[in-house]
Tab-separated table of C-alpha atoms in Angstrom:
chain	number	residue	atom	x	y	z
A	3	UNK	CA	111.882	152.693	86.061
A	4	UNK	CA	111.092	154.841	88.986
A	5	UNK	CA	111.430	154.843	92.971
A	6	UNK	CA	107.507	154.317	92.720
A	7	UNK	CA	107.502	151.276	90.378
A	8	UNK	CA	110.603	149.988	92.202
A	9	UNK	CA	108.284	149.746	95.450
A	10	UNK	CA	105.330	148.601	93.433
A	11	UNK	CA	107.131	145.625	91.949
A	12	UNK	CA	109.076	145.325	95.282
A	13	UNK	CA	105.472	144.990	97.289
A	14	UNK	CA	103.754	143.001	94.021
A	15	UNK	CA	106.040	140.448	94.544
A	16	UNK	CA	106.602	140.171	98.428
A	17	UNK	CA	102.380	140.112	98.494
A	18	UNK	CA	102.385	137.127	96.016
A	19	UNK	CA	105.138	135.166	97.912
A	20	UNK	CA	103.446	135.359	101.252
A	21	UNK	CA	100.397	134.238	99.448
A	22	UNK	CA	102.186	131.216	97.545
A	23	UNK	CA	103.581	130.756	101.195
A	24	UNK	CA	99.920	130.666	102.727
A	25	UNK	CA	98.482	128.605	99.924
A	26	UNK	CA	101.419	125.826	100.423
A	27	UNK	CA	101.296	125.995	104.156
A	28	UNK	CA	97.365	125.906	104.403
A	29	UNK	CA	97.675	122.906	101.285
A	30	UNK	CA	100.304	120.814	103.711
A	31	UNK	CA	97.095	120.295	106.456
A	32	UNK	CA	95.286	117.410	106.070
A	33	UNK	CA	91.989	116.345	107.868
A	34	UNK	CA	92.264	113.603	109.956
A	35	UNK	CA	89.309	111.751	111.526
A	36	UNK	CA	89.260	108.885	114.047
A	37	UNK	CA	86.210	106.173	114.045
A	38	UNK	CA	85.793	103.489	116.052
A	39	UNK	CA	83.048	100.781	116.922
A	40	UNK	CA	83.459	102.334	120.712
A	41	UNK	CA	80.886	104.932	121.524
A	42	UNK	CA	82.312	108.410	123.159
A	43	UNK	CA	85.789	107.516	122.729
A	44	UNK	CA	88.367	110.322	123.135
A	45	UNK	CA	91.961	110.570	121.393
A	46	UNK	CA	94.572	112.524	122.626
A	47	UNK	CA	96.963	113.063	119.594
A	48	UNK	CA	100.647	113.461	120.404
A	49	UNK	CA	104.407	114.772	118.846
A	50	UNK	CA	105.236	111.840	117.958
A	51	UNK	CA	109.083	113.495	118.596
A	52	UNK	CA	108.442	114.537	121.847
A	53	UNK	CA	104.829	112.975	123.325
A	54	UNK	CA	103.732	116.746	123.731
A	55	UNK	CA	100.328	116.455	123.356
A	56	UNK	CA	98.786	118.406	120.302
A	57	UNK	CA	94.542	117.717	121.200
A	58	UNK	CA	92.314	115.804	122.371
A	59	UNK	CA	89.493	114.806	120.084
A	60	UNK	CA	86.708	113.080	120.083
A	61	UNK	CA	85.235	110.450	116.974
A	62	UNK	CA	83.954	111.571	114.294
A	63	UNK	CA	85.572	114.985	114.810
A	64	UNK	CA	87.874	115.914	112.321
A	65	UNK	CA	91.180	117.866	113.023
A	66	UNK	CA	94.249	119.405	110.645
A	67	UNK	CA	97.051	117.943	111.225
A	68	UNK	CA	100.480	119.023	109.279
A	69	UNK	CA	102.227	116.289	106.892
A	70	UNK	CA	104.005	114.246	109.277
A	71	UNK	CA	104.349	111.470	112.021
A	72	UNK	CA	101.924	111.521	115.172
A	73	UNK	CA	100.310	109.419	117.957
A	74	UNK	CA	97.293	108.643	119.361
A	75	UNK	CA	96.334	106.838	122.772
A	76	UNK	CA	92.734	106.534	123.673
A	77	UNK	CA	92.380	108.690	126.986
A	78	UNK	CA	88.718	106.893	128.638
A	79	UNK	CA	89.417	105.142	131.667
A	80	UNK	CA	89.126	101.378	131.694
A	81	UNK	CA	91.011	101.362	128.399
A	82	UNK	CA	94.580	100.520	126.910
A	83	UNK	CA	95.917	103.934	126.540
A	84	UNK	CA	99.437	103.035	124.358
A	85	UNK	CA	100.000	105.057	122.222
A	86	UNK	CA	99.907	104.112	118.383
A	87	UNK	CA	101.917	105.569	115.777
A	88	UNK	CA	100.261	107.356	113.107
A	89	UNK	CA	101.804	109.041	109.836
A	90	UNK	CA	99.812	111.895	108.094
A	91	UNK	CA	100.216	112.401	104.066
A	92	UNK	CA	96.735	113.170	102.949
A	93	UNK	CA	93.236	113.261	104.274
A	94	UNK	CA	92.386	110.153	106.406
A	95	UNK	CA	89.973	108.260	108.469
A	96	UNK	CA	91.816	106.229	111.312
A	97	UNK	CA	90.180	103.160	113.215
A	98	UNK	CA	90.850	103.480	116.448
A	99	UNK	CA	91.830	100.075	118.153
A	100	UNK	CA	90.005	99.915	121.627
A	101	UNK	CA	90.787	97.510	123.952
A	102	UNK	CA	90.512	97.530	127.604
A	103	UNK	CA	93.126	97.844	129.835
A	104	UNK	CA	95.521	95.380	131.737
A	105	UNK	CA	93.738	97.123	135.095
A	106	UNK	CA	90.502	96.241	133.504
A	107	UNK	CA	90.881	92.908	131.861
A	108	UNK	CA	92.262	91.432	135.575
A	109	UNK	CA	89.327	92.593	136.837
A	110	UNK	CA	86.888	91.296	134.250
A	111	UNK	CA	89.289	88.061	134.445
A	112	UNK	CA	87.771	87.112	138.240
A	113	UNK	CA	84.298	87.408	136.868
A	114	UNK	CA	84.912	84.625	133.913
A	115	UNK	CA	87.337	82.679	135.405
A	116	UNK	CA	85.236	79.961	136.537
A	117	UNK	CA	82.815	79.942	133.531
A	118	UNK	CA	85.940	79.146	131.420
A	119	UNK	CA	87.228	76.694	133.965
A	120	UNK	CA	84.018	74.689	133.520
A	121	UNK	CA	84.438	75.022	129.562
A	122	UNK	CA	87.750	73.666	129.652
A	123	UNK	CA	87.087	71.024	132.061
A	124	UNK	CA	83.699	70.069	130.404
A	125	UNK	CA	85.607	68.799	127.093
A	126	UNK	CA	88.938	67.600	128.889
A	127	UNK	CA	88.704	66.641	132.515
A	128	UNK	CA	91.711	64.580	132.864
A	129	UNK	CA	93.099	68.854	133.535
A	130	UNK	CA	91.761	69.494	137.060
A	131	UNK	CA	93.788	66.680	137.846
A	132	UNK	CA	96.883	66.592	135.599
A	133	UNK	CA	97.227	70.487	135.096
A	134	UNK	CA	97.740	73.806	136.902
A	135	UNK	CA	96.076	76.693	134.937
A	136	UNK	CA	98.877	79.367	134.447
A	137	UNK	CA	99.584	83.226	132.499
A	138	UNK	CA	95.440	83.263	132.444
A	139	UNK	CA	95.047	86.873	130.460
A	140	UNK	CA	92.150	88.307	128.551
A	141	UNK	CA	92.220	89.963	125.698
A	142	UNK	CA	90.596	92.720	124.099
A	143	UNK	CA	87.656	93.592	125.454
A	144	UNK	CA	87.210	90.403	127.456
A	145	UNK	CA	86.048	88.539	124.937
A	146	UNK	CA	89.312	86.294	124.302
A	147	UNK	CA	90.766	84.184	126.589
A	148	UNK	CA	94.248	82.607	126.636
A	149	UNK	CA	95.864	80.372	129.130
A	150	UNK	CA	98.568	78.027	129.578
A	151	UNK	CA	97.869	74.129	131.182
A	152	UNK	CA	100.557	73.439	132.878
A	153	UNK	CA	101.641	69.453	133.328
A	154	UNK	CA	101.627	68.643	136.877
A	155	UNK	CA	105.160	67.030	137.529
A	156	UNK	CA	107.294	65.590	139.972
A	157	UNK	CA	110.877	66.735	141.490
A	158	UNK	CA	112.724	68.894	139.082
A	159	UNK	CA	111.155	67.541	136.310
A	160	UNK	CA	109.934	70.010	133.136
A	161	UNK	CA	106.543	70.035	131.986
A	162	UNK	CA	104.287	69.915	129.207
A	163	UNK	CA	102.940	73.244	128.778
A	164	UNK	CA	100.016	73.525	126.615
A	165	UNK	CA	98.416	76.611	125.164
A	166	UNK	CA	94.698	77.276	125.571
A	167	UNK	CA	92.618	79.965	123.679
A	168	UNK	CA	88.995	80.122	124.290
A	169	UNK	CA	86.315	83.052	122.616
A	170	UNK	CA	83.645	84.474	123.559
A	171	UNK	CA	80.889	84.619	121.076
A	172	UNK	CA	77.288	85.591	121.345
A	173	UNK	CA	77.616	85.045	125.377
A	174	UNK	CA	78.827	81.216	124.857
A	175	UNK	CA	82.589	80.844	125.160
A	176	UNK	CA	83.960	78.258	123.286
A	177	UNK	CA	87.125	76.514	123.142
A	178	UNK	CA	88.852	78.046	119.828
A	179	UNK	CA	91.698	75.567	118.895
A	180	UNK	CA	92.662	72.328	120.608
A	181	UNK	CA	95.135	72.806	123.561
A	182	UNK	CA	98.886	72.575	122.204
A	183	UNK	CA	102.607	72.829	122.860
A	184	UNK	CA	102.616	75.631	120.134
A	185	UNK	CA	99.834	77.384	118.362
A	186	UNK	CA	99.993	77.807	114.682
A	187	UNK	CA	98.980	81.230	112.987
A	188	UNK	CA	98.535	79.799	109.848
A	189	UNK	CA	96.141	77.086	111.148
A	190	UNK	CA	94.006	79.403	113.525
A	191	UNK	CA	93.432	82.326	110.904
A	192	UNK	CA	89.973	83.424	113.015
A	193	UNK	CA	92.256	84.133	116.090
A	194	UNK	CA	93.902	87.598	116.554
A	195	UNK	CA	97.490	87.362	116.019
A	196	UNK	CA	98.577	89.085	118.760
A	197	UNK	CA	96.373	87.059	121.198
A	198	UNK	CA	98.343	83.677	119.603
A	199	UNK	CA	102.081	85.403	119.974
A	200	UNK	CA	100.869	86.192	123.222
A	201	UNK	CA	100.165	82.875	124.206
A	202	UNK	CA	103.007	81.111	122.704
A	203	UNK	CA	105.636	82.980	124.812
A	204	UNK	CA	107.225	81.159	127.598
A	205	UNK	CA	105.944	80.424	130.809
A	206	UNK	CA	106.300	83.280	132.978
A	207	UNK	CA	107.906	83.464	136.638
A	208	UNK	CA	104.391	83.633	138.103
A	209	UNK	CA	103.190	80.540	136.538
A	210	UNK	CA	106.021	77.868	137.157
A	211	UNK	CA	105.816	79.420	141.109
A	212	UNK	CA	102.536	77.663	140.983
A	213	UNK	CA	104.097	74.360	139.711
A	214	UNK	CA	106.765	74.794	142.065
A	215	UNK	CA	105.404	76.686	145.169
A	216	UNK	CA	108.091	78.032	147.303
B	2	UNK	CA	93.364	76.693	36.837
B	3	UNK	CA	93.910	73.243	35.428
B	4	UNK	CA	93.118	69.766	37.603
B	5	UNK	CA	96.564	69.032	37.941
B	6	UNK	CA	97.306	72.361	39.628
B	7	UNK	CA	94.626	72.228	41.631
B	8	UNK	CA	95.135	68.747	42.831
B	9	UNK	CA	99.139	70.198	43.764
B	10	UNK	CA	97.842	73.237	45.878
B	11	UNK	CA	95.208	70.695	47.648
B	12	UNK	CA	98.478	68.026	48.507
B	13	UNK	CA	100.757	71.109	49.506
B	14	UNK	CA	97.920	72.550	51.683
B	15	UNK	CA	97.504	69.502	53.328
B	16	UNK	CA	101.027	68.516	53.971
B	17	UNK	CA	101.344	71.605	55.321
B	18	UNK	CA	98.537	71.879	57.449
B	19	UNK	CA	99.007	68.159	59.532
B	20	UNK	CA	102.370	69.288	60.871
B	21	UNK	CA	100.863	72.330	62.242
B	22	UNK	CA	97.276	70.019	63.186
B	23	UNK	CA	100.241	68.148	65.008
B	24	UNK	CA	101.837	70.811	66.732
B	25	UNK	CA	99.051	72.470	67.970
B	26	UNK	CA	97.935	68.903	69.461
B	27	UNK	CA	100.849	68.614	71.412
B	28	UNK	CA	100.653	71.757	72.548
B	29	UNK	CA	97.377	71.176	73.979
B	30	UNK	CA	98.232	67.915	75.327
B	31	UNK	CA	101.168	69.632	77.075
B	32	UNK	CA	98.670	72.004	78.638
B	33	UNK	CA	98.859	71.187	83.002
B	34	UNK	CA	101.944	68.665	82.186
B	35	UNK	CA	105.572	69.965	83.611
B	36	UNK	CA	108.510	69.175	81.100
B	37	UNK	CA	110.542	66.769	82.987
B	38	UNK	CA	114.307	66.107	81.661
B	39	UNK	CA	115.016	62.835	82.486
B	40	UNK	CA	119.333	62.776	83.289
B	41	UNK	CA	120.700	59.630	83.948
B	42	UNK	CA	124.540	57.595	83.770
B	43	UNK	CA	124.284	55.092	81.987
B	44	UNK	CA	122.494	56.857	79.200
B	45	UNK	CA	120.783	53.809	77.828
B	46	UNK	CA	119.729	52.802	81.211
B	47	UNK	CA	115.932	51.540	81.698
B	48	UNK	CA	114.138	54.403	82.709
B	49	UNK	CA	110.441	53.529	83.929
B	50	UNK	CA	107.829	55.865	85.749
B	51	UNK	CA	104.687	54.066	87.160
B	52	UNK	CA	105.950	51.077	85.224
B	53	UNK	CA	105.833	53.043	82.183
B	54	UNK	CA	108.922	52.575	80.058
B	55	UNK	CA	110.679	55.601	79.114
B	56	UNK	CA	114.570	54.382	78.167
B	57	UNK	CA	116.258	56.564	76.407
B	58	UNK	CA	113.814	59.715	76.217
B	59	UNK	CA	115.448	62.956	77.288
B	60	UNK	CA	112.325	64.689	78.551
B	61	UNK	CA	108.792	63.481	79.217
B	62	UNK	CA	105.770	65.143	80.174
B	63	UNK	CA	103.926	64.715	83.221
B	64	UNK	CA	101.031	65.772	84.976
B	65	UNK	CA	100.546	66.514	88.495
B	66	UNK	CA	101.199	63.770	90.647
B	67	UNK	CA	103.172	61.274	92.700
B	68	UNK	CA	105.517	59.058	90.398
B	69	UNK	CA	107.629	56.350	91.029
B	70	UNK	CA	110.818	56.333	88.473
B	71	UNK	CA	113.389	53.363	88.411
B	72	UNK	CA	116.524	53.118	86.691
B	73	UNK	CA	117.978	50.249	86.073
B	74	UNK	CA	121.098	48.676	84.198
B	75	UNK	CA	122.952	45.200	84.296
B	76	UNK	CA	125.750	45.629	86.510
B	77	UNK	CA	124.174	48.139	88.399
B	78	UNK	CA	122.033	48.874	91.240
B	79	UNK	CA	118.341	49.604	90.500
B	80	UNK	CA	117.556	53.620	91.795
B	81	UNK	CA	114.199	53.759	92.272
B	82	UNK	CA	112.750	57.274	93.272
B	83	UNK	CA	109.670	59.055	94.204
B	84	UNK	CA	109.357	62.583	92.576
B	85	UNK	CA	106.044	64.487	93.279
B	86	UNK	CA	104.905	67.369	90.061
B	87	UNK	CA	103.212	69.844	91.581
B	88	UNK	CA	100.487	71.938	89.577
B	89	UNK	CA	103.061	74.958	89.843
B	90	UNK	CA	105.998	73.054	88.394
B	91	UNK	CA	107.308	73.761	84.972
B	92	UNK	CA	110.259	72.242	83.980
B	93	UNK	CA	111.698	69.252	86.564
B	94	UNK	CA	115.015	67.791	86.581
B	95	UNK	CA	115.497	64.306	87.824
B	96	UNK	CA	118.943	62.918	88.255
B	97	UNK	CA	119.798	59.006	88.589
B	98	UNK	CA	123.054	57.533	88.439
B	99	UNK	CA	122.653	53.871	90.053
B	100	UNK	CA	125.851	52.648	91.383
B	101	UNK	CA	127.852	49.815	89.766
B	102	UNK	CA	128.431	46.967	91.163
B	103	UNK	CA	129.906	44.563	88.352
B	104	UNK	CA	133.212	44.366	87.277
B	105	UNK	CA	132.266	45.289	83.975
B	106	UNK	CA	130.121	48.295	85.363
B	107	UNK	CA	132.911	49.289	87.474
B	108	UNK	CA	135.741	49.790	84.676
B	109	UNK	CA	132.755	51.775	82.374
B	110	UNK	CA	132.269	53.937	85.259
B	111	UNK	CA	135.999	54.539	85.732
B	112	UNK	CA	136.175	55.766	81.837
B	113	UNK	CA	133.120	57.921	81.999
B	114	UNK	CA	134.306	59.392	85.184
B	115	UNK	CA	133.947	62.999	83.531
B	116	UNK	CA	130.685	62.304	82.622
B	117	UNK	CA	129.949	62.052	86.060
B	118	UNK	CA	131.360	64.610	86.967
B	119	UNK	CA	129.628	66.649	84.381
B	120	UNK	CA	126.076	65.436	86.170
B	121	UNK	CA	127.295	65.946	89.650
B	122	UNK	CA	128.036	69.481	88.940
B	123	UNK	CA	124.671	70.098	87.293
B	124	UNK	CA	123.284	68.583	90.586
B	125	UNK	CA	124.602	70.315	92.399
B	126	UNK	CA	123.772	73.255	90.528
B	127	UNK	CA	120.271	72.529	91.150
B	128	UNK	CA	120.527	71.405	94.471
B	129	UNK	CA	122.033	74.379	95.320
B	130	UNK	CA	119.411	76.702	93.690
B	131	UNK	CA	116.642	74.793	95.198
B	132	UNK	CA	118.681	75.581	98.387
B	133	UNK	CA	118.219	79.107	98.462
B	134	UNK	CA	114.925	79.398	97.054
B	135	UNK	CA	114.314	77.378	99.946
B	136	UNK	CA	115.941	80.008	102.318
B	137	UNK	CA	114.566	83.120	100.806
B	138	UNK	CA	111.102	81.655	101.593
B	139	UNK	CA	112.201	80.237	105.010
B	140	UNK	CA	114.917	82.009	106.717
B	141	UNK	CA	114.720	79.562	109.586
B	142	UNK	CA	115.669	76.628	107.210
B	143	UNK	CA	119.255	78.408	107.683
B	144	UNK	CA	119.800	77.323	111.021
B	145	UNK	CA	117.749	73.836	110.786
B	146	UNK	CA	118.481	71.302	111.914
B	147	UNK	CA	119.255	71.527	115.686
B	148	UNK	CA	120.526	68.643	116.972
B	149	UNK	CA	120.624	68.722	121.018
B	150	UNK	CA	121.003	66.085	123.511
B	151	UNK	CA	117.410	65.865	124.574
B	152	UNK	CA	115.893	67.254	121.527
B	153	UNK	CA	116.150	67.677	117.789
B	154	UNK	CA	114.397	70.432	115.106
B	155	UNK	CA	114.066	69.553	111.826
B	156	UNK	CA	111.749	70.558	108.960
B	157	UNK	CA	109.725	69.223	105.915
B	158	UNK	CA	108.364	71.080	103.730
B	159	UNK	CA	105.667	70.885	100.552
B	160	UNK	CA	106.456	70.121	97.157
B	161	UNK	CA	107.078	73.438	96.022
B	162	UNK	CA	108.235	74.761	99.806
B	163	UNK	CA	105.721	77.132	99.548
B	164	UNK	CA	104.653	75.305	102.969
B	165	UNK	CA	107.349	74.696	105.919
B	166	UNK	CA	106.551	72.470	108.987
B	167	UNK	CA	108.844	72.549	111.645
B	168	UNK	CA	109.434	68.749	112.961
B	169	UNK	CA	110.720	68.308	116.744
B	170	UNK	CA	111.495	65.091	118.307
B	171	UNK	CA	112.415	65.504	122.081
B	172	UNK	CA	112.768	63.543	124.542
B	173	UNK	CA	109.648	63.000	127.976
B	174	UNK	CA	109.870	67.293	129.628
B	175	UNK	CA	112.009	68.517	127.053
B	176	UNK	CA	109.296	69.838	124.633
B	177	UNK	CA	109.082	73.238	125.935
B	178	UNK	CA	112.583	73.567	125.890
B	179	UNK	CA	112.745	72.511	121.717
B	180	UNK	CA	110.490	75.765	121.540
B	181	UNK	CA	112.751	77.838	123.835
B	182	UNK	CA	115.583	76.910	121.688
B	183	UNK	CA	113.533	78.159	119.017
B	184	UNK	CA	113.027	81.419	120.465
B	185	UNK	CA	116.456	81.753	121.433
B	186	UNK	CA	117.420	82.017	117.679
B	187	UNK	CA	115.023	84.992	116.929
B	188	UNK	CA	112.220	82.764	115.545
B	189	UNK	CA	108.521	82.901	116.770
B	190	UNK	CA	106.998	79.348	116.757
B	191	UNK	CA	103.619	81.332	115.973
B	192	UNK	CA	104.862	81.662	112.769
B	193	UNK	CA	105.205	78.249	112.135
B	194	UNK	CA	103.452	74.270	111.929
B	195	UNK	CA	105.179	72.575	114.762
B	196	UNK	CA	104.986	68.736	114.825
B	197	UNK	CA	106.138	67.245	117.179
B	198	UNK	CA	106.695	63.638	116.252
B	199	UNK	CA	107.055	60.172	118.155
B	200	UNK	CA	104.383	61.803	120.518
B	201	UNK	CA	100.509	61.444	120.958
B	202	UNK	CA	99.268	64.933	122.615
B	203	UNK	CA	96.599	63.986	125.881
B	204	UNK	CA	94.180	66.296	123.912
B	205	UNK	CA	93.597	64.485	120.906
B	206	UNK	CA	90.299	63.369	120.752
């Protein structure tokens, strides 16, 4: 074989490698798209390694992503933007979860308050008068509503705390399961889990000042 | 083919076939019924479920349901106990040994002593299985039950446990602190049925 052939074979074969490397490079890419029942909703998509941020898309827009783990956080003001862990192995649609933020929820929170008081009250009214409302949240966008009554006692006695979770549904809110010392997830399936953890923690700092003011 | 041939082939066919009419009748009457051994010291003890005498079977069949069974023996204390079959349950084992209480039942008991033994073992065998079945499907069941000054946490669960329901009895401004305690050993009481008993909640309607 001669110098010539040596270099043809030698170029043949370094051609054909970088294009087996291109082919299984290009092939590890995978299109991801993000929906969501939000309108204009934009993603910023992360390193999941580092949080450097990789783009910012919007729905409906897909974008190549290599194999591997990501995140996303939802970047339009007035919403939650934590950032959710994502894994990429083949071509996928996410579902962005929007929710509103903490900012936004207090806010919203003012405007309902007293509509839910008069819910509450409506169907028990023995509370204005044996229970402080405490760790009032809402959840989501606004449309949940969780709460703790908290038994108005004496001296350094403990109370009763009972949980509260109230939806909002076609404009109506409506009380979703009977007050209790504990909510069950298994008996209140059409609740969100998270809302129901939420509400079952403990009684936070701010809500036994009000039982106890200083 | 002569008559008397005939008339052979017809008998053996038919001897034949009502064993196997037989079997496959009791195999359909076995159909939703759970196989239940029936284990017992004295062996020729009275055995009755629902008032239905079974002495001295070693299995009957039973469909789902609540059942009553009694054992009883002269010289010896009548066991009575409730034993639910649930549609998922196969095979049941239900142990009695009703304590003597004659002289006479006293010295048999002392010379069968290794057949107790024998049935205790298998008991426990069970018991024990049942135990961590139990645990597998309830890792809180580990810890239960808590027994504090001002509260207690105990648990009851369905026939098959497929179902746990934490039970709490605590005394007047200690509830909230039976759920703490909860919390405190890595459980979520979302996650469970919490009853808390001896105690009518304001909100019940």
């Amino acid at each position: 074989m001669n110098k010539r052939s040596i270099a043809l074979v030698t170029i043949g074969v370094l051609v054909a490698s970088a294009a087996i490397f291109g082919i299984l490079e290009f092939a590890s890419y995978k299109s991801i798209t993000f929906e969501s029942s939000e309108q204009n909703v934009s993603v910023k998509i992360s390193n999941s390694t580092n949080g450097d941020e990789i783009k910012t898309v919007s729905l409906d827009e897909p974008v190549k992503l290599k194999e591997g783990s990501y995140m996303y956080s939802v970047t339009n003001e007035g919403f939650d933007n934590s950032s959710v862990s994502f894994n990429v192995s083949k071509d996928a649609t996410i579902t962005v979860k929007t929710s509103y933020s903490t900012e936004k929820l207090h806010s919203l929170l003012e405007e309902v308050r007293t509509s839910i008081h008069e819910v509450i009250l409506g169907e028990y009214p023995f509370v204005n008068k044996d229970y402080i409302f405490g760790d009032e949240s809402l959840h989501n966008k606004g449309e949940w509503y969780s709460a703790k009554l908290i038994q108005r006692v004496s001296g350094g006695n403990q109370p009763d705390i009972y949980r509260v979770i109230v939806h909002k549904e076609n404009k109506v809110w409506t009380i979703s399961t009977q007050p209790a010392l504990s909510i069950s997830i298994e008996s209140n399936k059409s609740i969100p889990e998270d809302i129901i953890r939420q509400v079952n923690k403990p009684l936070s700092n701010s809500g036994y000042d009000l039982l106890y003011p200083l | 083919m002569n008559k008397n041939l005939k008339l052979a082939i017809a008998a053996a066919a038919l001897i034949t076939a009502i064993p196997i009419a037989i079997w496959i009748w009791t195999l359909i009457s076995w159909q939703g019924t759970a196989k239940v051994e029936l284990i017992v010291l004295p062996v020729d003890a009275k055995v009755t479920v629902n008032d239905e005498d079974f002495s001295n079977k070693k299995s009957i069949r039973l469909k789902p349901g609540d059942y009553t069974f009694t054992v009883s023996k002269d010289g010896f204390e009548t066991d009575t106990q409730k034993l639910k079959i649930n549609n998922s349950d196969k095979n049941v084992e239900f142990f009695s040994t009703p304590i003597p209480v004659s002289n006479e039942a006293l010295l048999w008991a002392e010379e069968n002593l290794n057949s107790y033994h024998k049935l205790e073992g298998r008991a426990g065998k069970a018991s024990a299985e049942k135990g961590r079945e139990l645990i597998e499907k309830h890792p809180i069941v580990s810890i239960l039950p808590i027994q504090e000054a001002v509260f207690s946490i105990g648990y009851k669960t369905s026939g098959d446990n497929e179902s746990l329901t934490l039970t709490v009895h605590a005394e007047e401004g200690y509830r909230e602190s039976a759920l703490q305690k909860i919390r405190d050993q890595g459980y979520d009481p979302s996650d469970y049925k919490i009853v808390f008993e001896d105690y009518r909640s304001p909100f019940n309607e």
